[in-house]
PDB file of N, CA and C in Angstrom:
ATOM      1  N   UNK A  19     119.750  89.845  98.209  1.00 74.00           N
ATOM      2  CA  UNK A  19     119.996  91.269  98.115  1.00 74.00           C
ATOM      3  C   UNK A  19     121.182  91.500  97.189  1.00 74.00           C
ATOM      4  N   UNK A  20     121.462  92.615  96.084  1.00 78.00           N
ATOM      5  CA  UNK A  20     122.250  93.082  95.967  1.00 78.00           C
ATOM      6  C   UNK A  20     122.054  94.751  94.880  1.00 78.00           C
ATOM      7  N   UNK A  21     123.101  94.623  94.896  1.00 81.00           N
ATOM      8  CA  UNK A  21     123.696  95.758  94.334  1.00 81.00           C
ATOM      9  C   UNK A  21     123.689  96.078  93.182  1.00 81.00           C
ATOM     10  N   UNK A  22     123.833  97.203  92.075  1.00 82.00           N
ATOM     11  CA  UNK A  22     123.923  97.278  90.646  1.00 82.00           C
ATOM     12  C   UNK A  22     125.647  97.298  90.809  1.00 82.00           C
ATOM     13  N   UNK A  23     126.446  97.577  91.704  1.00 83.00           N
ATOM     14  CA  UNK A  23     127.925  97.763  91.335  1.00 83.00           C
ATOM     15  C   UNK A  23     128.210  95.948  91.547  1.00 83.00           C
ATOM     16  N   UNK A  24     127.321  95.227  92.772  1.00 82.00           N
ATOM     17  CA  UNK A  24     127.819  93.370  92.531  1.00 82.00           C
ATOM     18  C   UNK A  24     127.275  93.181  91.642  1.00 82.00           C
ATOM     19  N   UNK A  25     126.003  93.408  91.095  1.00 81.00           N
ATOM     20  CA  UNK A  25     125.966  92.607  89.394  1.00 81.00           C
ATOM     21  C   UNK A  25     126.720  92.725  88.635  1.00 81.00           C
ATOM     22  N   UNK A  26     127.221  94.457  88.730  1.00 79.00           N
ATOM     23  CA  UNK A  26     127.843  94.226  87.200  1.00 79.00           C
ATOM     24  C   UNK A  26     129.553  93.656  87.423  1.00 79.00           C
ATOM     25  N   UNK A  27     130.023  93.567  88.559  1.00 82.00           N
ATOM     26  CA  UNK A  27     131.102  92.780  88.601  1.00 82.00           C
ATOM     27  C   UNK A  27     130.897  90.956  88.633  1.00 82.00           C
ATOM     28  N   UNK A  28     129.965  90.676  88.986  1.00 83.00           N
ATOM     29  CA  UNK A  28     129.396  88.985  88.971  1.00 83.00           C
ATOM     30  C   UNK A  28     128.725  89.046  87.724  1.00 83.00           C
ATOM     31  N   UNK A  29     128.390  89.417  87.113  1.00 78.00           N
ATOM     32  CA  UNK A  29     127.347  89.547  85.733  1.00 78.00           C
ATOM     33  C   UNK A  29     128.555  88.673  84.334  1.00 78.00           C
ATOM     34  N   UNK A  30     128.127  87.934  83.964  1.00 75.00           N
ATOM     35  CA  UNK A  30     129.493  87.807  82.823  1.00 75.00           C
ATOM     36  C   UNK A  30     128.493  88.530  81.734  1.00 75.00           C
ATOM     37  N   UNK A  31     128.108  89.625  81.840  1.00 75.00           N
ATOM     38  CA  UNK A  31     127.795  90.584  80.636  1.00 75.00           C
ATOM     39  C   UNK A  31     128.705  91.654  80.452  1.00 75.00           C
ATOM     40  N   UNK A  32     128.491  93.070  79.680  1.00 83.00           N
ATOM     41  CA  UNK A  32     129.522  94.103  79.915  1.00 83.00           C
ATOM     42  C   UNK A  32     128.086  94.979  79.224  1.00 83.00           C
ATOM     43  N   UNK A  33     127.867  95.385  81.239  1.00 84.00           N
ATOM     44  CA  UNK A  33     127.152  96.238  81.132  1.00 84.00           C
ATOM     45  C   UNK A  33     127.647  97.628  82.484  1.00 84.00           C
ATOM     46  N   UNK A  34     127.247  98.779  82.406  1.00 86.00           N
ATOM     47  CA  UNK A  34     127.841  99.592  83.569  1.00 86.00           C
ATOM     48  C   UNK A  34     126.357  99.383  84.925  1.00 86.00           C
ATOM     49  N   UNK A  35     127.070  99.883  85.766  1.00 84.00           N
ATOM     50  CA  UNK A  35     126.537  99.641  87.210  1.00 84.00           C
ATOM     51  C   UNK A  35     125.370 100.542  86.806  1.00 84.00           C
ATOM     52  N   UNK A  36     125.486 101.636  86.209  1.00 86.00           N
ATOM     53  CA  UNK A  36     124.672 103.308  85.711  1.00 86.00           C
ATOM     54  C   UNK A  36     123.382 102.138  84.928  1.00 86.00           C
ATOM     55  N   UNK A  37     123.372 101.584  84.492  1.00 87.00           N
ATOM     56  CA  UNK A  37     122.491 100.568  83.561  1.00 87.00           C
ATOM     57  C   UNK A  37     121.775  99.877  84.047  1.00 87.00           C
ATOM     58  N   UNK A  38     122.622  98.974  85.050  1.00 87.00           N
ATOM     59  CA  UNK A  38     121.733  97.768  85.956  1.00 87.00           C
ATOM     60  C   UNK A  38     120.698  99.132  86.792  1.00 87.00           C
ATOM     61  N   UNK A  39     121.116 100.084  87.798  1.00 87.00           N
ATOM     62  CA  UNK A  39     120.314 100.730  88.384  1.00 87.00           C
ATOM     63  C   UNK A  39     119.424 101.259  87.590  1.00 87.00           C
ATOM     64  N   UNK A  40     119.361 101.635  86.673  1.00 86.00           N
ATOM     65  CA  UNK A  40     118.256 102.251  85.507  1.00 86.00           C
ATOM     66  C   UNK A  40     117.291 101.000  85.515  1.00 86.00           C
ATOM     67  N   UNK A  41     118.044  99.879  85.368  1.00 88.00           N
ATOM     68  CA  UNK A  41     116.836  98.655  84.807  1.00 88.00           C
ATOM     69  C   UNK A  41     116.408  98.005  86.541  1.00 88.00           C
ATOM     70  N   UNK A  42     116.628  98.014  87.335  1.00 90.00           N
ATOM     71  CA  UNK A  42     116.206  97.965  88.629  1.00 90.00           C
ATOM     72  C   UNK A  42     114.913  98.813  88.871  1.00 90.00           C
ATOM     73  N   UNK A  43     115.424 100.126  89.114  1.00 88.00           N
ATOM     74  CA  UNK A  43     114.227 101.130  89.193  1.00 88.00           C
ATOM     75  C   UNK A  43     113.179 100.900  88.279  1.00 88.00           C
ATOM     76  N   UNK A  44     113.133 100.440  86.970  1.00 88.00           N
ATOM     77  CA  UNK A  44     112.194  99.895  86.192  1.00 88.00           C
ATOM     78  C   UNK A  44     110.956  98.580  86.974  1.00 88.00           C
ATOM     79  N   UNK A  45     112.490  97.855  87.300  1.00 91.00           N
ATOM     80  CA  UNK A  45     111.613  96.758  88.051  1.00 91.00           C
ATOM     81  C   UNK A  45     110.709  97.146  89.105  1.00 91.00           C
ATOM     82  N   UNK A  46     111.073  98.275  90.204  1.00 90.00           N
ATOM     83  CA  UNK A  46     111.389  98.400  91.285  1.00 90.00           C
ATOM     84  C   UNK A  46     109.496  99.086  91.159  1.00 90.00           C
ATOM     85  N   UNK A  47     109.282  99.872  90.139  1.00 87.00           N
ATOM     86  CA  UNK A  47     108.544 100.454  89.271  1.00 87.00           C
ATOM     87  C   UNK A  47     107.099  99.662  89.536  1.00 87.00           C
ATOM     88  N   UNK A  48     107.577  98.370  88.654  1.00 88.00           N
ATOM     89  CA  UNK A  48     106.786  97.191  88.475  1.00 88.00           C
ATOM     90  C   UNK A  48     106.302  95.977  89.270  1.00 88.00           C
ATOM     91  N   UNK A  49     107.564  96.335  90.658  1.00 90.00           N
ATOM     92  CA  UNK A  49     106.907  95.581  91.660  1.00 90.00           C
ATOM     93  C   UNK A  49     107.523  94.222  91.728  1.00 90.00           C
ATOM     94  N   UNK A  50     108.855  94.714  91.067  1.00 93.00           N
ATOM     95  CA  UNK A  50     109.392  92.804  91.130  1.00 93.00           C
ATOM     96  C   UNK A  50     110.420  93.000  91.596  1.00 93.00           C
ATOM     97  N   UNK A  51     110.963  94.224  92.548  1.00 95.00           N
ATOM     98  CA  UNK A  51     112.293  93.802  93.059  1.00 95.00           C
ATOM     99  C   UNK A  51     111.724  95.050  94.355  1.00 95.00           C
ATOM    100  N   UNK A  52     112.326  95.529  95.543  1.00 94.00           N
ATOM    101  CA  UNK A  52     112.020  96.288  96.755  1.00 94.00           C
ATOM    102  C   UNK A  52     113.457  96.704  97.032  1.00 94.00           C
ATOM    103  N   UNK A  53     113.299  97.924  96.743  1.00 89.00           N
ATOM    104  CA  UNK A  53     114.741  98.816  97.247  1.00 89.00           C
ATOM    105  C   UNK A  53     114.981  98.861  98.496  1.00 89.00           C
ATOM    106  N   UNK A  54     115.717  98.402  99.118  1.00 91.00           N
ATOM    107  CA  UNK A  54     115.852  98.179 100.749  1.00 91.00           C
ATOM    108  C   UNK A  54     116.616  99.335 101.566  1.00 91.00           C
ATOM    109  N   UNK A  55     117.608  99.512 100.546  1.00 86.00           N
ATOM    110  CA  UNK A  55     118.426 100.767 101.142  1.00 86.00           C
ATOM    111  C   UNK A  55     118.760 101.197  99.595  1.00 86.00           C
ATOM    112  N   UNK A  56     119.244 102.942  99.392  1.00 81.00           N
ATOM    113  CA  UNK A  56     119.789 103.608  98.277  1.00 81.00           C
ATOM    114  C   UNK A  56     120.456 102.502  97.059  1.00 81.00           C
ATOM    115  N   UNK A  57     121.145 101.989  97.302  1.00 83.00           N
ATOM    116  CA  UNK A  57     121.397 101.150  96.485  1.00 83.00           C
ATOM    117  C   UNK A  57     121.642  99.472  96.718  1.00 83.00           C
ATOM    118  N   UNK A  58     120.405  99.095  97.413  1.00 90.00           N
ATOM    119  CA  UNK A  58     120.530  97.671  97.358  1.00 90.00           C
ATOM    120  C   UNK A  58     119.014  97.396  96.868  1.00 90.00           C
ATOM    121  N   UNK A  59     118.517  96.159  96.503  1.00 92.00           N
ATOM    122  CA  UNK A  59     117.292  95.646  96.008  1.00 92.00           C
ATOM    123  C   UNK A  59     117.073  94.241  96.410  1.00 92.00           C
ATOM    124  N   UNK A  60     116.415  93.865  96.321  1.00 95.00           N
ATOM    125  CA  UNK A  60     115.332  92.271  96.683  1.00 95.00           C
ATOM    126  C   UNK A  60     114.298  91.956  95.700  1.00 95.00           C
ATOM    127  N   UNK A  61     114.936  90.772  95.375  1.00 94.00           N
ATOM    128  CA  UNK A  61     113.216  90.316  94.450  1.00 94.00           C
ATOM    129  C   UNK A  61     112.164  90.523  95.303  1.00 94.00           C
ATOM    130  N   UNK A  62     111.249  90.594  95.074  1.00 96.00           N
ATOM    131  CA  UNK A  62     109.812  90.417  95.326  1.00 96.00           C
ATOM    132  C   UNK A  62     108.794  88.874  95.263  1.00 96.00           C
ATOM    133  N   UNK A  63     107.564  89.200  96.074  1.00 96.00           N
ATOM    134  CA  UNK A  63     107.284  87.506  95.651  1.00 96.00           C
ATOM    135  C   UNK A  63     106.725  87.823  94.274  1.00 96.00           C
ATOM    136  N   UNK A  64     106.013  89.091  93.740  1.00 93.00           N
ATOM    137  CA  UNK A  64     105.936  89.134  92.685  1.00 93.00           C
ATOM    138  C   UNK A  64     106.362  89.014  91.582  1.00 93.00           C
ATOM    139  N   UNK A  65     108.335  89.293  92.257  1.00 93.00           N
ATOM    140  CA  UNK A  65     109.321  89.136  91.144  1.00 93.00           C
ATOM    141  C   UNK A  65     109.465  87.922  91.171  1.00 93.00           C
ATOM    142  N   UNK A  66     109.305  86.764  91.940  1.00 95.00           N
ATOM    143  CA  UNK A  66     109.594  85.416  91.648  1.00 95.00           C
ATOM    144  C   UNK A  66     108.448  84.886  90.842  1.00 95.00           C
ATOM    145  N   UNK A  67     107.231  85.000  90.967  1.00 94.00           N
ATOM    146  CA  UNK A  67     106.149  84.685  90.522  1.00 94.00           C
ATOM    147  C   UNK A  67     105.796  85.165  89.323  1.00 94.00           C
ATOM    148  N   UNK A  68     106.509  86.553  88.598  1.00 91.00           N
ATOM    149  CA  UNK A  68     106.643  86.277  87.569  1.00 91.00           C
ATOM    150  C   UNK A  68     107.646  85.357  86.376  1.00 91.00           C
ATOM    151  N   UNK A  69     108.898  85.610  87.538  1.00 91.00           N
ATOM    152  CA  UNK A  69     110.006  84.329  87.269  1.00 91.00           C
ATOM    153  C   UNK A  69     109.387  82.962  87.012  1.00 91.00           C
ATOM    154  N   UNK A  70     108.801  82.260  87.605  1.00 94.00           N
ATOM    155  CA  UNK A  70     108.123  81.196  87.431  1.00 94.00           C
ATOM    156  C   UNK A  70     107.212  81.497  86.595  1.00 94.00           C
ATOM    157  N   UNK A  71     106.243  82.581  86.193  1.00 93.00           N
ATOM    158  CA  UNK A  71     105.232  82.193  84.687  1.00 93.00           C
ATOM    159  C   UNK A  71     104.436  82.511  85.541  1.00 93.00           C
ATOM    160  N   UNK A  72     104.027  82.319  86.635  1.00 94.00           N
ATOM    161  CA  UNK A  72     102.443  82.522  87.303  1.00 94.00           C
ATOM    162  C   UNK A  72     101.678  84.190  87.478  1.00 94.00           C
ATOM    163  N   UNK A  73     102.718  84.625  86.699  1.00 91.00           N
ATOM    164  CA  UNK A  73     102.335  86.502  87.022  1.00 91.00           C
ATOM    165  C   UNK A  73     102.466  86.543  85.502  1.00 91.00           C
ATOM    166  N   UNK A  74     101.304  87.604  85.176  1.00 88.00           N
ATOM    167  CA  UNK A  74     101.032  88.389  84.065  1.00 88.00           C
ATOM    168  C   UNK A  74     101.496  89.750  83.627  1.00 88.00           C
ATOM    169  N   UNK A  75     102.696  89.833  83.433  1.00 83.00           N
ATOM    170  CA  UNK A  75     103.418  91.515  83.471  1.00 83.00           C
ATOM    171  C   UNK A  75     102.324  92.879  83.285  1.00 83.00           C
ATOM    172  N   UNK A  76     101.245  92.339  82.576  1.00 85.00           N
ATOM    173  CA  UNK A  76     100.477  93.047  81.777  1.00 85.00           C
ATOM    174  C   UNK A  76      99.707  93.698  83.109  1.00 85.00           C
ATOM    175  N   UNK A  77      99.553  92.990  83.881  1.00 81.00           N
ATOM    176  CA  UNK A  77      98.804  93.443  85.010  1.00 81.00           C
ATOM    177  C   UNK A  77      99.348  94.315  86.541  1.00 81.00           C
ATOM    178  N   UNK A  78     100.552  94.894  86.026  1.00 82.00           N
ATOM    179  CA  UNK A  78     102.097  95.330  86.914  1.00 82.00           C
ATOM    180  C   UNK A  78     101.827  96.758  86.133  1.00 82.00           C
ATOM    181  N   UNK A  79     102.268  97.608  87.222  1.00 81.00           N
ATOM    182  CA  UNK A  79     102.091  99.319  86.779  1.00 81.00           C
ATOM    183  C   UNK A  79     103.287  99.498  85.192  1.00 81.00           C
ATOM    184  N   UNK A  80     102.774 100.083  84.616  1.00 80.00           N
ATOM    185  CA  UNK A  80     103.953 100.184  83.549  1.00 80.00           C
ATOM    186  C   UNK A  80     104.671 101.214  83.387  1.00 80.00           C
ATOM    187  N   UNK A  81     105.893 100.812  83.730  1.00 81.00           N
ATOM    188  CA  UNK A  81     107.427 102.086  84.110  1.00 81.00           C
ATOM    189  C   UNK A  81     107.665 102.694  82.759  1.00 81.00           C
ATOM    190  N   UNK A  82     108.083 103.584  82.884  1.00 78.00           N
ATOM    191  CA  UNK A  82     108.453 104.595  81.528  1.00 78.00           C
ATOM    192  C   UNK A  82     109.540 105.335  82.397  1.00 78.00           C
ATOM    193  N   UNK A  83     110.586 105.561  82.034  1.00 78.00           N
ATOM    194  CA  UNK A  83     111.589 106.610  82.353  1.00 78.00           C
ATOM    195  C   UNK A  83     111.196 107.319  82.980  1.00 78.00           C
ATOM    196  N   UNK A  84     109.847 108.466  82.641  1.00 79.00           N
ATOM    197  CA  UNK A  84     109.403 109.464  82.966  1.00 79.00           C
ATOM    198  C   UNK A  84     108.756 109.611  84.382  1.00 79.00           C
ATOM    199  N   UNK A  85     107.876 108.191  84.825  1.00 75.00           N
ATOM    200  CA  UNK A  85     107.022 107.902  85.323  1.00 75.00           C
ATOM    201  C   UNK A  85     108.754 107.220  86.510  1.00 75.00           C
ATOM    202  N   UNK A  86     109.474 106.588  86.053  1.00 77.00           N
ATOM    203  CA  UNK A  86     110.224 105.932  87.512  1.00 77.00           C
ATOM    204  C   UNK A  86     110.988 106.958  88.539  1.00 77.00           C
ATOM    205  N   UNK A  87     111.495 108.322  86.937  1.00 74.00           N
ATOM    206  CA  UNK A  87     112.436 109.166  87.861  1.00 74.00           C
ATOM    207  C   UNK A  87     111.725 110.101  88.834  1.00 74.00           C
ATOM    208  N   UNK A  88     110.089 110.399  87.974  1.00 74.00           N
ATOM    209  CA  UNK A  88     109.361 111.142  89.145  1.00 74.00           C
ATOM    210  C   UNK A  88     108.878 110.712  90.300  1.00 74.00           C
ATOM    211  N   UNK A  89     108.664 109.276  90.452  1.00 66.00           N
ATOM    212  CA  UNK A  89     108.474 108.879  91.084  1.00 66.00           C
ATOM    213  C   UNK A  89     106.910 108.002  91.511  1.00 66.00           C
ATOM    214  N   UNK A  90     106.239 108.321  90.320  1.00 56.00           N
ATOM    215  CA  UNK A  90     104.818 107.991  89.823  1.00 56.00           C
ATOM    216  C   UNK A  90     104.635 107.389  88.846  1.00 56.00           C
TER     217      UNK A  90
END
């Protein structure tokens, strides 16, 4: 489990917390991570299984901005 505010303090990138949650909800979208509470997340077995190669992204709903903030 975590957070977009623990990534971006454990992250050695320099990205804002506002960013990681944008790219979460993307995932979240796609079925590779499960929002557990407002702001925490979980991979998925889907998200591992595409981690490993055995999942085809192509076959995962496809997130657009438009489509994550409405909710469809």
């Amino acid at each position: 489990m975590s957070s977009p505010e623990l990534i971006e303090r454990e992250a050695s990138i320099d990205i804002s917390a506002g960013h990681i949650e944008e790219r979460l909800l993307m995932l979240w979208y796609a079925g590779f991570v499960a929002q557990l509470w407002s702001d925490t997340y979980e991979i998925t077995s889907e998200g591992r299984r595409y981690l490993r190669g055995e999942l085809d992204a192509e076959h995962q709903p496809t997130p657009t901005v438009d489509r994550v903030l409405r909710g469809y």
